[in-house]
Each structure stands twice: as structure tokens, then as C-alpha cells.
Short mmCIF file of C-alpha atoms and ligand atoms in Angstrom, two decimals:
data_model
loop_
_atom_site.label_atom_id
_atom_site.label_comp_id
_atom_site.label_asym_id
_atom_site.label_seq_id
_atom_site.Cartn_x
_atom_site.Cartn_y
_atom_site.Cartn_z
CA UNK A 1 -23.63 1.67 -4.30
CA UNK A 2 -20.65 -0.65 -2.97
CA UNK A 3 -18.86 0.49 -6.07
CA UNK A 4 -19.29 3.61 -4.93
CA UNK A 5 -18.05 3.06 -1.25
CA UNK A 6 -15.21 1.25 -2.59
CA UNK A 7 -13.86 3.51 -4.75
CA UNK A 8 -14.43 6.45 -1.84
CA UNK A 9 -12.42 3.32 0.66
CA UNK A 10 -9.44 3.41 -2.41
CA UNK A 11 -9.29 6.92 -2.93
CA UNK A 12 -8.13 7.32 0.95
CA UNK A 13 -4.85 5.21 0.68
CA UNK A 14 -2.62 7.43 0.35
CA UNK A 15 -3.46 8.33 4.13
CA UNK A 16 -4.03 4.98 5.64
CA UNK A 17 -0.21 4.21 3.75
CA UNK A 18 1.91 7.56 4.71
CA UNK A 19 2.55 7.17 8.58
CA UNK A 20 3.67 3.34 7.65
CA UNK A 21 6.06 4.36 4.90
CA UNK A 22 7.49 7.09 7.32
CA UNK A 23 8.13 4.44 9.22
CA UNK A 24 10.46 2.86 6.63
CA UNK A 25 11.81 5.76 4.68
CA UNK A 26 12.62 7.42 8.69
CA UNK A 27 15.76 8.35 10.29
CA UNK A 28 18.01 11.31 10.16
CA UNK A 29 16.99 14.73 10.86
CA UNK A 30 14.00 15.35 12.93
CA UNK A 31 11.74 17.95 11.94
CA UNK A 32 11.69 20.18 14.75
CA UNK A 33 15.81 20.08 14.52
CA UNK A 34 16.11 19.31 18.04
CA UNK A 35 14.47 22.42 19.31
CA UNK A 36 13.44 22.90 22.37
CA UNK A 37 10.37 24.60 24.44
CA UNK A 38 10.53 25.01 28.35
CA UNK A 39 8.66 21.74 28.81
CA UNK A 40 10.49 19.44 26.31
CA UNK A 41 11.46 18.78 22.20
CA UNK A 42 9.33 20.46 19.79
CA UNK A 43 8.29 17.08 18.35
CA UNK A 44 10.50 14.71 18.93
CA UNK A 45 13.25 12.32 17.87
CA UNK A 46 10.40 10.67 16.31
CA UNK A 47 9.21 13.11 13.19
CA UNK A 48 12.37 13.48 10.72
CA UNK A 49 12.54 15.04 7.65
CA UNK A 50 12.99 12.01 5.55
CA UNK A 51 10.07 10.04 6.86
CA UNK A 52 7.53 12.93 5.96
CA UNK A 53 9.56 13.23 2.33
CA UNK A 54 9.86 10.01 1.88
CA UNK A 55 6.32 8.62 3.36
CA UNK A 56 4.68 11.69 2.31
CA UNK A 57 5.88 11.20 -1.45
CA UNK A 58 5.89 7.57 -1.76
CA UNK A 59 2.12 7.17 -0.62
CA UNK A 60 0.95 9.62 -2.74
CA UNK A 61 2.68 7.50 -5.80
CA UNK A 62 0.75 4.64 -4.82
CA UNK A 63 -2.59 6.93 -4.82
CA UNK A 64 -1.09 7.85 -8.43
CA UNK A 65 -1.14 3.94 -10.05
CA UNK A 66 -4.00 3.03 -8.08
CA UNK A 67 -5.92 5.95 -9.67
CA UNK A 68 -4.51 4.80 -13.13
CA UNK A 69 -5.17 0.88 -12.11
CA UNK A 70 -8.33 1.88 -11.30
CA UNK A 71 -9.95 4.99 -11.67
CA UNK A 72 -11.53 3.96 -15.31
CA UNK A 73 -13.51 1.29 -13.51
CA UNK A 74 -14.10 2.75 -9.30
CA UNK A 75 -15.57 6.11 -8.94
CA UNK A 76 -11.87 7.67 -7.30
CA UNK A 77 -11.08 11.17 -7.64
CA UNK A 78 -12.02 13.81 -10.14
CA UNK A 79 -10.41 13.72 -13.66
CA UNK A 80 -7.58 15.57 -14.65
CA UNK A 81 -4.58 17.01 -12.20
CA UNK A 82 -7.10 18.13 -9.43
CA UNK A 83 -6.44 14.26 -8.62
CA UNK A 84 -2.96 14.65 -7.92
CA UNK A 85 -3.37 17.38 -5.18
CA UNK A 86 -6.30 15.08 -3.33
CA UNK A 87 -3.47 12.83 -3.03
CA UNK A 88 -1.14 14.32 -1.88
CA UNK A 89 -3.53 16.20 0.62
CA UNK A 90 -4.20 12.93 1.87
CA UNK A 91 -0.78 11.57 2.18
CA UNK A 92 0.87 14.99 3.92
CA UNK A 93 -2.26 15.48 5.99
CA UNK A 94 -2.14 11.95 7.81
CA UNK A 95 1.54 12.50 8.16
CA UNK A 96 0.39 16.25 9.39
CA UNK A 97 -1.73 15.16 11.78
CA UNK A 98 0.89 12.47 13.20
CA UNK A 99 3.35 15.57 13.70
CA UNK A 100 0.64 17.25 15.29
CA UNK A 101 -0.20 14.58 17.48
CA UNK A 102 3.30 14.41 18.81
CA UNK A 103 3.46 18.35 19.37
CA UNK A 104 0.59 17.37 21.85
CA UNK A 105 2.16 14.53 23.56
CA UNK A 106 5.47 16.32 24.30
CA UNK A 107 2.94 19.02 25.52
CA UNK A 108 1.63 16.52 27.87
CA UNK A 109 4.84 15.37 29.20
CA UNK A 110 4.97 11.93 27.10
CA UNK A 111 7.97 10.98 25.87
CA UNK A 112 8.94 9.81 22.03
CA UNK A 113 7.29 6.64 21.30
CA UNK A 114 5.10 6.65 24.68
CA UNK A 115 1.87 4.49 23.72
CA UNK A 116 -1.17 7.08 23.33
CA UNK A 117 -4.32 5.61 22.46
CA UNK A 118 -6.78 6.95 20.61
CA UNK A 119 -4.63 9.55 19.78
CA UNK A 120 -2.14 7.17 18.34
CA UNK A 121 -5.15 5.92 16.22
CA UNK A 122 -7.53 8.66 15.01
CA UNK A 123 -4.69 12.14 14.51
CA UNK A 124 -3.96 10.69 10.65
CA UNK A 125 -7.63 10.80 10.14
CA UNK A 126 -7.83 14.00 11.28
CA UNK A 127 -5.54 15.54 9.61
CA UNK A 128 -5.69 13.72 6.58
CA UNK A 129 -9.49 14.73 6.30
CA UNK A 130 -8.80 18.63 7.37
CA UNK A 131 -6.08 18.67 4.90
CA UNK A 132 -8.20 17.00 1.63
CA UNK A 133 -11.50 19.15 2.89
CA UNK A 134 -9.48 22.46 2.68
CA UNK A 135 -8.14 21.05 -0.64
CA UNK A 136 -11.47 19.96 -2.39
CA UNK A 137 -14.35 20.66 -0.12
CA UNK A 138 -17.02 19.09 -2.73
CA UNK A 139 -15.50 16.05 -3.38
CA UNK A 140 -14.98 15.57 0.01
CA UNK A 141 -18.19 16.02 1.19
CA UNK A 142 -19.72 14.19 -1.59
CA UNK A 143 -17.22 11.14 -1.05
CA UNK A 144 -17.18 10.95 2.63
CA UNK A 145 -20.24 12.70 3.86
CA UNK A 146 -22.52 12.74 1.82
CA UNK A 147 -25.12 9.50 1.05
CA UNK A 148 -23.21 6.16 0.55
CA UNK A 149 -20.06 8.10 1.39
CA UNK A 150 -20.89 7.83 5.40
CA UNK A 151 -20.06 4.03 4.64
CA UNK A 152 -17.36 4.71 3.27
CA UNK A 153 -16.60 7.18 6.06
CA UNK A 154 -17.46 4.49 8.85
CA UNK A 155 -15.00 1.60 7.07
CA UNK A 156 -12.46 4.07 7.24
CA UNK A 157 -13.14 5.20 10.91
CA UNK A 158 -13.72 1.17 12.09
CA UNK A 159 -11.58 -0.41 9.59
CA UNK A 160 -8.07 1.87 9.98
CA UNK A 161 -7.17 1.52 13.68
CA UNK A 162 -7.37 -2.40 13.14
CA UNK A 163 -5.33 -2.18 10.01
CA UNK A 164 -2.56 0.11 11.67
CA UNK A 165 -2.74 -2.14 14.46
CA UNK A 166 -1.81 -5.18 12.13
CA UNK A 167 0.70 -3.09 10.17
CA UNK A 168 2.40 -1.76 13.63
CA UNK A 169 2.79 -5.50 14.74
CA UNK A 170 4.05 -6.73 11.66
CA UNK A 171 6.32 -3.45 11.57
CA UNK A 172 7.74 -4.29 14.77
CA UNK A 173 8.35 -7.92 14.39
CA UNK A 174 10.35 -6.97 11.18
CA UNK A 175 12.55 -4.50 13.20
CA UNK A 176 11.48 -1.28 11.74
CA UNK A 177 9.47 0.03 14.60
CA UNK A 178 10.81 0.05 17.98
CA UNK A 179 7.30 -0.57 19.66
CA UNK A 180 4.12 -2.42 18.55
CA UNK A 181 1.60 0.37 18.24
N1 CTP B 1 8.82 8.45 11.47
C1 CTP B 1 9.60 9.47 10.91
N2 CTP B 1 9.03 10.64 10.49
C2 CTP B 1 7.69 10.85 10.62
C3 CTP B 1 6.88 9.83 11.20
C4 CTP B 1 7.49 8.66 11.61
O1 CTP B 1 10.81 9.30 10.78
N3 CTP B 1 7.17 12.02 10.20
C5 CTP B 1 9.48 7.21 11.90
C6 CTP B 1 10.33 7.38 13.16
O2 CTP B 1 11.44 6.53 13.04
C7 CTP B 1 9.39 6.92 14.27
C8 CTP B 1 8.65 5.78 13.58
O3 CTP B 1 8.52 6.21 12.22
O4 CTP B 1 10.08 6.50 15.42
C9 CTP B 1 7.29 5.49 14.20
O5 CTP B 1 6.42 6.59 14.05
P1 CTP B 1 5.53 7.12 15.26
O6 CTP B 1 4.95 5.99 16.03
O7 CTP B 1 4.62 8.13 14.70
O8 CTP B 1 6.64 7.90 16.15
P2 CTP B 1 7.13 7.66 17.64
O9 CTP B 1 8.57 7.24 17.59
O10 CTP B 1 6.16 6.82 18.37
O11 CTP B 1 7.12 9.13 18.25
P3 CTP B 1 5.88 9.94 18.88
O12 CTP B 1 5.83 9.61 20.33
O13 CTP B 1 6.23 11.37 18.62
O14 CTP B 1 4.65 9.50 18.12
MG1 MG B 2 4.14 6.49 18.20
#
């Protein structure tokens, strides 16, 4: 069973790793291209282009060579290249739901960077599990859902806002985020 749970806990790191990358890979061009609506920016100053690319893309490769690590020995994702696009589902749908998250904040009249919690914690989660449900329904609901996978389903819903919390420190003590959270 904790074989099981693990491999389910692995499989979802290319969406615990995407909003962290962004973070690195970030800068340039944001994603709304400075647009505006009556009550303030699209997004943000926050969302570019080249942190989605470049976090988007470069957690997905390290669902890729975990999957080959490890996928012969963990239950992980389904064979063949229905793999790849559970990965990637995961790693553009935390980043998704990040982007959507911030569409809501400007709504609500917070400004870029403006510490929103729970939000702040849970909108990857969301949107990386609306994203890889709408992708593969079956093995989501088999992995997550589904008998041992509701353990694997609580780590990830107990165990993720402490990690990002640890990686957003560490983040901003290094000088690539500009607040702790
Ligand atoms: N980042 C990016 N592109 C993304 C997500 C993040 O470039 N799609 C980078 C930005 O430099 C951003 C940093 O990662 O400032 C931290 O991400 P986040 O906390 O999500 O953004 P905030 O600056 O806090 O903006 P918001 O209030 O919209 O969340
Ligand atoms: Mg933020």
C-alpha cells in the first residue's frame, strides 16, 4: 500500500515544482501584457511569459526522469506517452491555477505580491488537479481518490503548503523572491 501512496505522492511533482521554478526562470513579459480592466492589471507584473515557459517546461522534465528513475519500481503514471501529457497537465495546471489565483486578487483590489492565504496555498492544487482530471479522469481518480489514493491525496493537501512554505523562505533568503510566502 505505501508503495502505492508513494508513487501517487511522486507522480504529483511536477505540480508541487512548477510555481517554484517560475519563480527562477521569471522576469520579462507578463502574461496579461500589461492590460488593463476598469479595476486594475489583468494579472499582474507577477505572471510573465517566461516563468510559465520556463517553470511550466522545466517541471514537467523533472516528472520525465523521475518517471524513468522510477516508474519500473513505484506505481507512477500509465505506460507509454499518455505519461507525458499527465505531466505536463500537472505542471501547466499548478502554474494555471497560480494565474488564476492572481486574476482573483487583482479582482479583489490586492496588489502584486500582496500575501493571500489560503489562496496563496491551495490555487496550484486546484488547478493542477482540474487540469490532470480533464486530462486522464481514471487515473486520476484511481490515484488520488480512489482507496489508498485518499492518502496520497491528504499528504499532498497537508504536506504541500508546509513544503511551499519552506521553499518560499529559502527562495527569499536567496534573493529570488521578493517576499517570503
Ligand atoms: N513568476 C512568473 N511567472 C509566473 C509565476 C511566477 O514570472 N507564471 C515569478 C514572478 O517573478 C513572481 C514570482 O515568480 O513575482 C513569485 O510568484 P508569485 O508569488 O506567484 O507572484 P506574486 O509576485 O506574488 O504576484 P501575485 O500577487 O499575482 O501572486
Ligand atoms: Mg504571491
Amino acid at each position: 500500500m505505501w508503495l502505492t501512496v508513494l508513487g501517487a505522492v511522486l507522480a504529483y511533482v511536477p505540480a508541487l515544482v512548477s510555481n517554484s521554478l517560475a519563480v527562477v526562470f521569471g522576469g520579462g513579459t507578463p502574461m496579461d501584457f500589461g492590460f488593463e480592466l476598469k479595476d486594475g492589471r489583468l494579472l499582474g507584473d507577477g505572471k510573465t511569459w517566461r516563468g510559465f515557459i520556463g517553470g511550466g517546461l522545466s517541471a514537467a522534465l523533472i516528472g520525465l526522469v523521475l518517471a524513468l528513475l522510477l516508474g519500473d519500481h513505484l506505481p507512477m503514471y500509465p505506460p507509454s506517452c499518455r505519461a507525458v501529457w499527465i505531466i505536463m497537465a500537472l505542471s501547466f495546471g499548478a502554474l494555471l491555477g497560480d494565474v488564476g489565483a492572481s486574476f482573483f486578487k487583482r479582482r479583489s483590489g490586492r496588489e502584486r505580491g500582496k500575501k493571500t492565504p489560503v489562496v496563496d496555498q491551495y490555487d496550484f492544487i486546484l488547478g493542477s488537479f482540474l487540469a490532470v482530471i480533464l486530462t486522464a479522469p481514471d487515473w486520476t481518480l484511481n490515484t488520488y481518490f480512489r482507496g489508498d489514493g485518499i492518502w496520497a491525496m491528504m499528504i499532498i493537501l497537508i504536506g504541500s503548503p508546509l513544503l511551499h512554505k519552506a521553499v518560499n523562505v529559502i527562495g527569499y533568503r536567496l534573493g529570488y523572491k521578493e517576499e517570503p510566502w
